[in-house]
Tab-separated table of C-alpha atoms in Angstrom:
chain	number	residue	atom	x	y	z
A	7	ASN	CA	0.000	0.000	0.000
A	8	ALA	CA	2.818	2.377	0.822
A	9	THR	CA	4.307	1.703	-2.605
A	10	MET	CA	0.972	2.403	-4.329
A	11	MET	CA	0.580	5.680	-2.413
A	12	LYS	CA	4.047	6.826	-3.529
A	13	ILE	CA	3.237	6.004	-7.157
A	14	ALA	CA	-0.047	7.960	-6.939
A	15	ALA	CA	1.693	10.953	-5.392
A	16	LEU	CA	4.358	10.986	-8.127
A	17	SER	CA	1.654	10.772	-10.805
A	18	LEU	CA	-0.199	13.761	-9.374
A	19	LEU	CA	3.036	15.746	-9.141
A	20	ALA	CA	3.894	15.000	-12.777
A	21	ALA	CA	0.421	16.014	-13.935
A	22	GLY	CA	0.656	19.309	-12.048
A	23	SER	CA	4.051	20.092	-13.566
A	24	ALA	CA	2.807	19.391	-17.075
A	25	SER	CA	-0.202	21.654	-16.642
A	26	ALA	CA	2.105	24.493	-15.624
A	27	PHE	CA	3.668	24.469	-19.121
A	28	ALA	CA	0.399	24.008	-21.020
A	29	PRO	CA	-0.836	27.151	-22.882
A	30	ALA	CA	-3.622	28.883	-21.010
A	31	ASN	CA	-6.880	29.547	-22.770
A	32	ASN	CA	-6.640	33.333	-22.523
A	33	GLY	CA	-7.292	34.237	-26.157
A	34	ALA	CA	-10.338	36.265	-25.265
A	35	ALA	CA	-8.407	38.262	-22.684
A	36	VAL	CA	-5.617	39.034	-25.178
A	37	LYS	CA	-8.112	40.150	-27.815
A	38	THR	CA	-9.883	42.406	-25.336
A	39	SER	CA	-6.571	43.966	-24.332
A	40	LEU	CA	-5.591	44.669	-27.958
A	41	ASP	CA	-8.963	46.163	-28.731
A	42	ALA	CA	-8.545	48.560	-25.817
A	43	MET	CA	-5.229	49.936	-27.143
A	44	PRO	CA	-5.459	53.276	-29.006
A	45	ASP	CA	-4.582	53.544	-32.695
A	46	ARG	CA	-0.949	54.268	-33.443
A	47	MET	CA	-0.318	57.928	-34.234
A	48	TRP	CA	2.049	56.782	-36.984
A	49	ASN	CA	-0.887	55.480	-39.009
A	50	LYS	CA	-2.392	58.992	-39.030
A	51	MET	CA	0.894	60.781	-39.799
A	52	VAL	CA	1.895	59.019	-43.014
A	53	ASP	CA	0.428	57.751	-46.249
A	54	LYS	CA	1.803	54.230	-46.453
A	55	THR	CA	0.698	53.846	-50.061
A	56	GLN	CA	3.072	56.577	-51.313
A	57	ARG	CA	6.726	57.436	-50.828
A	58	SER	CA	8.232	60.855	-50.157
A	59	ALA	CA	9.375	62.489	-53.408
A	60	SER	CA	12.614	63.771	-51.863
A	61	MET	CA	13.210	60.815	-49.513
A	62	PRO	CA	11.836	57.737	-51.288
A	63	PHE	CA	12.958	55.399	-48.504
A	64	LEU	CA	10.346	57.003	-46.212
A	65	PRO	CA	6.547	57.061	-46.504
A	66	ARG	CA	4.985	60.359	-47.524
A	67	PRO	CA	3.985	62.679	-44.656
A	68	ILE	CA	0.209	62.788	-44.709
A	69	ASN	CA	-0.063	66.574	-45.114
A	70	LEU	CA	2.618	66.931	-47.798
A	71	ASP	CA	0.395	66.082	-50.736
A	72	GLY	CA	1.912	68.562	-53.205
A	73	SER	CA	-0.800	71.184	-52.787
A	74	TYR	CA	1.741	73.766	-51.584
A	75	VAL	CA	4.237	75.339	-53.977
A	76	GLY	CA	7.686	73.869	-53.355
A	77	ASP	CA	6.377	70.792	-51.555
A	78	VAL	CA	8.759	67.919	-52.289
A	79	GLY	CA	7.783	65.777	-49.313
A	80	PHE	CA	10.865	66.626	-47.261
A	81	ASP	CA	9.961	66.165	-43.604
A	82	PRO	CA	12.085	63.353	-42.111
A	83	PHE	CA	10.812	64.107	-38.586
A	84	TYR	CA	7.162	64.315	-39.727
A	85	LEU	CA	6.636	67.633	-37.954
A	86	SER	CA	4.076	68.641	-40.572
A	87	SER	CA	1.944	65.655	-39.530
A	88	ILE	CA	1.488	66.854	-35.951
A	89	ASP	CA	-2.174	67.651	-35.425
A	90	LYS	CA	-2.104	70.938	-33.514
A	91	ASN	CA	-3.920	74.250	-33.499
A	92	PHE	CA	-1.205	76.921	-33.648
A	93	ALA	CA	-3.569	79.849	-33.144
A	94	GLY	CA	-2.790	79.658	-29.436
A	95	PHE	CA	0.718	80.939	-30.139
A	96	ILE	CA	-0.796	84.274	-31.227
A	97	GLN	CA	-3.530	84.769	-28.654
A	98	PRO	CA	-4.781	82.636	-25.732
A	99	PRO	CA	-7.636	80.300	-26.763
A	100	SER	CA	-9.673	81.600	-23.836
A	101	TRP	CA	-9.976	85.035	-25.435
A	102	GLU	CA	-12.331	83.941	-28.188
A	103	GLU	CA	-13.278	80.842	-30.139
A	104	THR	CA	-11.517	80.465	-33.486
A	105	ASN	CA	-11.256	77.949	-36.296
A	106	GLY	CA	-7.545	77.665	-35.574
A	107	LEU	CA	-4.407	77.508	-37.693
A	108	PRO	CA	-3.470	74.058	-39.012
A	109	THR	CA	0.076	72.782	-38.690
A	110	LEU	CA	1.043	73.014	-42.361
A	111	TYR	CA	-0.244	76.585	-42.695
A	112	TRP	CA	1.759	77.686	-39.662
A	113	MET	CA	4.930	75.951	-40.845
A	114	ARG	CA	4.737	77.431	-44.342
A	115	GLU	CA	4.223	80.873	-42.783
A	116	ALA	CA	7.306	80.318	-40.600
A	117	GLU	CA	9.395	78.924	-43.467
A	118	LEU	CA	8.691	81.923	-45.693
A	119	LYS	CA	9.357	84.397	-42.893
A	120	HIS	CA	12.666	82.761	-41.947
A	121	GLY	CA	13.680	82.512	-45.588
A	122	ARG	CA	12.978	86.200	-46.243
A	123	ILE	CA	14.878	87.251	-43.125
A	124	ALA	CA	17.802	84.994	-44.062
A	125	MET	CA	17.991	86.493	-47.569
A	126	MET	CA	18.128	90.019	-46.161
A	127	ALA	CA	20.553	88.967	-43.416
A	128	PHE	CA	22.956	87.315	-45.851
A	129	ALA	CA	22.929	90.318	-48.169
A	130	GLY	CA	23.306	92.702	-45.221
A	131	TRP	CA	26.228	90.711	-43.813
A	132	LEU	CA	28.094	90.916	-47.107
A	133	ALA	CA	27.255	94.602	-47.549
A	134	THR	CA	28.579	95.425	-44.088
A	135	ASP	CA	31.833	93.581	-44.702
A	136	PHE	CA	32.273	95.424	-48.009
A	137	GLY	CA	31.988	98.762	-46.203
A	138	VAL	CA	28.430	99.739	-47.090
A	139	ARG	CA	26.735	101.877	-44.426
A	140	PHE	CA	23.347	103.554	-44.384
A	141	PRO	CA	23.757	107.242	-45.363
A	142	GLY	CA	23.793	109.504	-42.339
A	143	ALA	CA	23.721	106.625	-39.871
A	144	GLY	CA	26.528	108.028	-37.741
A	145	GLU	CA	27.987	106.298	-34.719
A	146	PRO	CA	28.164	103.514	-33.704
A	147	TYR	CA	27.215	102.194	-37.151
A	148	THR	CA	30.028	103.831	-39.098
A	149	SER	CA	32.718	102.386	-36.813
A	150	VAL	CA	31.605	98.759	-37.065
A	151	PRO	CA	34.659	96.880	-38.385
A	152	ASN	CA	32.785	93.840	-39.717
A	153	ALA	CA	29.414	92.124	-39.583
A	154	PHE	CA	30.537	89.578	-37.005
A	155	SER	CA	31.368	92.321	-34.485
A	156	ALA	CA	28.210	94.316	-35.202
A	157	HIS	CA	25.961	92.461	-32.749
A	158	ASN	CA	28.067	93.072	-29.654
A	159	ILE	CA	28.736	96.691	-30.648
A	160	MET	CA	25.014	97.341	-31.067
A	161	VAL	CA	24.257	95.730	-27.701
A	162	ASP	CA	26.970	97.669	-25.865
A	163	SER	CA	25.880	100.988	-27.393
A	164	GLY	CA	22.177	100.371	-26.722
A	165	ALA	CA	21.291	100.662	-30.414
A	166	MET	CA	20.005	97.096	-30.423
A	167	TRP	CA	16.885	98.237	-28.547
A	168	VAL	CA	15.877	100.325	-31.547
A	169	MET	CA	16.126	97.313	-33.839
A	170	LEU	CA	14.304	95.035	-31.401
A	171	SER	CA	11.504	97.565	-30.998
A	172	LEU	CA	11.097	97.850	-34.756
A	173	ILE	CA	11.117	94.078	-35.198
A	174	GLY	CA	8.593	93.692	-32.369
A	175	PHE	CA	6.262	96.217	-33.991
A	176	ILE	CA	6.467	94.376	-37.320
A	177	GLU	CA	5.810	91.021	-35.642
A	178	ILE	CA	2.731	92.303	-33.810
A	179	SER	CA	1.409	93.957	-36.966
A	180	THR	CA	1.845	90.867	-39.132
A	181	ALA	CA	0.330	88.630	-36.442
A	182	ALA	CA	-2.953	90.501	-36.787
A	183	VAL	CA	-3.687	88.887	-40.140
A	184	LEU	CA	-3.048	85.441	-38.642
A	185	VAL	CA	-5.723	86.174	-36.064
A	186	GLU	CA	-8.088	86.990	-38.915
A	187	VAL	CA	-7.207	83.725	-40.642
A	188	SER	CA	-7.758	81.722	-37.455
A	189	LYS	CA	-11.207	83.336	-37.073
A	190	GLY	CA	-12.134	82.610	-40.687
A	191	GLU	CA	-12.256	86.296	-41.600
A	192	ASN	CA	-9.388	86.100	-44.105
A	193	ASP	CA	-8.534	83.401	-46.638
A	194	ARG	CA	-5.034	84.636	-47.529
A	195	GLU	CA	-2.344	82.117	-48.371
A	196	ALA	CA	0.402	81.470	-45.849
A	197	GLY	CA	3.085	84.148	-46.067
A	198	ASP	CA	1.110	86.380	-48.459
A	199	PHE	CA	1.187	90.041	-47.370
A	200	CYS	CA	0.361	91.396	-50.846
A	201	PHE	CA	3.796	93.010	-50.889
A	202	ASP	CA	4.789	93.427	-54.520
A	203	PRO	CA	5.920	97.046	-55.009
A	204	LEU	CA	7.678	96.271	-58.317
A	205	GLY	CA	4.686	94.407	-59.740
A	206	PHE	CA	6.444	91.119	-60.488
A	207	CYS	CA	3.169	89.209	-60.170
A	208	LYS	CA	0.834	91.859	-61.576
A	209	GLY	CA	-1.172	90.596	-64.525
A	210	LYS	CA	0.604	87.210	-64.509
A	211	SER	CA	-1.029	83.828	-64.934
A	212	ALA	CA	-1.417	81.437	-62.011
A	213	ASP	CA	1.453	79.299	-63.299
A	214	ALA	CA	3.736	82.323	-63.606
A	215	ILE	CA	2.851	83.452	-60.084
A	216	ASN	CA	3.551	79.975	-58.718
A	217	THR	CA	6.931	80.050	-60.462
A	218	MET	CA	7.757	83.314	-58.691
A	219	LYS	CA	6.625	81.837	-55.385
A	220	LEU	CA	8.835	78.794	-55.961
A	221	LYS	CA	11.841	80.987	-56.684
A	222	GLU	CA	11.315	82.939	-53.482
A	223	LEU	CA	10.921	79.754	-51.470
A	224	GLN	CA	13.991	78.057	-52.897
A	225	ASN	CA	16.145	81.153	-52.506
A	226	GLY	CA	14.920	81.473	-48.921
A	227	ARG	CA	15.832	77.867	-48.142
A	228	ALA	CA	19.274	78.349	-49.661
A	229	ALA	CA	19.743	81.601	-47.727
A	230	MET	CA	18.912	79.943	-44.409
A	231	MET	CA	21.623	77.343	-44.959
A	232	ALA	CA	24.048	79.936	-46.331
A	233	PHE	CA	23.592	82.291	-43.398
A	234	GLY	CA	24.075	79.450	-40.944
A	235	GLY	CA	27.332	78.484	-42.669
A	236	LEU	CA	28.451	82.103	-42.894
A	237	ALA	CA	27.903	82.749	-39.182
A	238	THR	CA	29.670	79.506	-38.277
A	239	GLN	CA	32.698	80.270	-40.434
A	240	THR	CA	33.113	83.753	-38.978
A	241	ALA	CA	32.706	82.454	-35.432
A	242	LEU	CA	35.548	80.027	-36.128
A	243	GLY	CA	37.805	82.890	-37.183
A	244	GLY	CA	37.101	83.549	-40.854
A	245	VAL	CA	35.774	87.085	-40.327
A	246	ASP	CA	36.852	88.459	-43.707
A	247	PHE	CA	35.445	87.615	-47.119
A	248	PRO	CA	35.434	84.838	-48.355
A	249	TYR	CA	35.241	83.719	-44.711
A	250	LEU	CA	37.818	80.963	-44.834
A	251	VAL	CA	38.957	79.810	-41.420
A	252	PRO	CA	42.666	80.690	-41.040
A	253	TYR	CA	44.219	77.379	-40.090
A	254	PRO	CA	47.987	77.763	-40.658
A	255	ASN	CA	48.564	74.073	-40.230
A	256	VAL	CA	45.680	71.676	-40.644
A	257	ALA	CA	47.619	69.006	-38.741
A	258	ASP	CA	47.504	71.221	-35.636
A	259	VAL	CA	43.706	71.527	-35.636
A	260	THR	CA	42.026	69.781	-32.725
A	261	TRP	CA	38.285	69.245	-32.388
């Protein structure tokens, strides 16, 4: 009897161990858990059926559908796919209810503004280094030795406050039209301030106007990169045109 009891105990122990490794019937629980998970944001940020025109190894950002002039699908970080109302950057949402500013509209507005500033900044940097000064400007402007030193000289003399005040006034004035757009009172295109004193777009066809817009956009993009390189080169020591860094011996350069 003792032998039979030992055999029975070993059989029960073996059965319990085997059941521990048997797959549990929890399919319903797994399905319920998956159903409760939210949709991946990635699925809403890209069009998986198309590739980016400029980066064909990546799917096309959902908002870069070619409707904007100069859109080549370049957005490796998919910032244009972020669903956000940017009207709150201009005025608090609690002030009044608005339709909002979509992400792509805001980013095109910012791209054009930065490109225009970079074009003027690059031209102004070169003009300063070639000795051009505004007529009748006086001190401290006439004694600026080069564009790289201009910032600190303007800050030390207090003249920078004049420039900052002017820039602030322009920013506030141009932001007013964005408020109108966010409220649905203005349907202007992003970056369009109807500023065409020389009439380049007057009486032109839609295709010709889009060509002019593309030229401005591409020159602005190039100017942003050029100004960044120009400022970097001068900060490294190449303060004179053509802004080559004066390394007497490349072998002695340490990074």
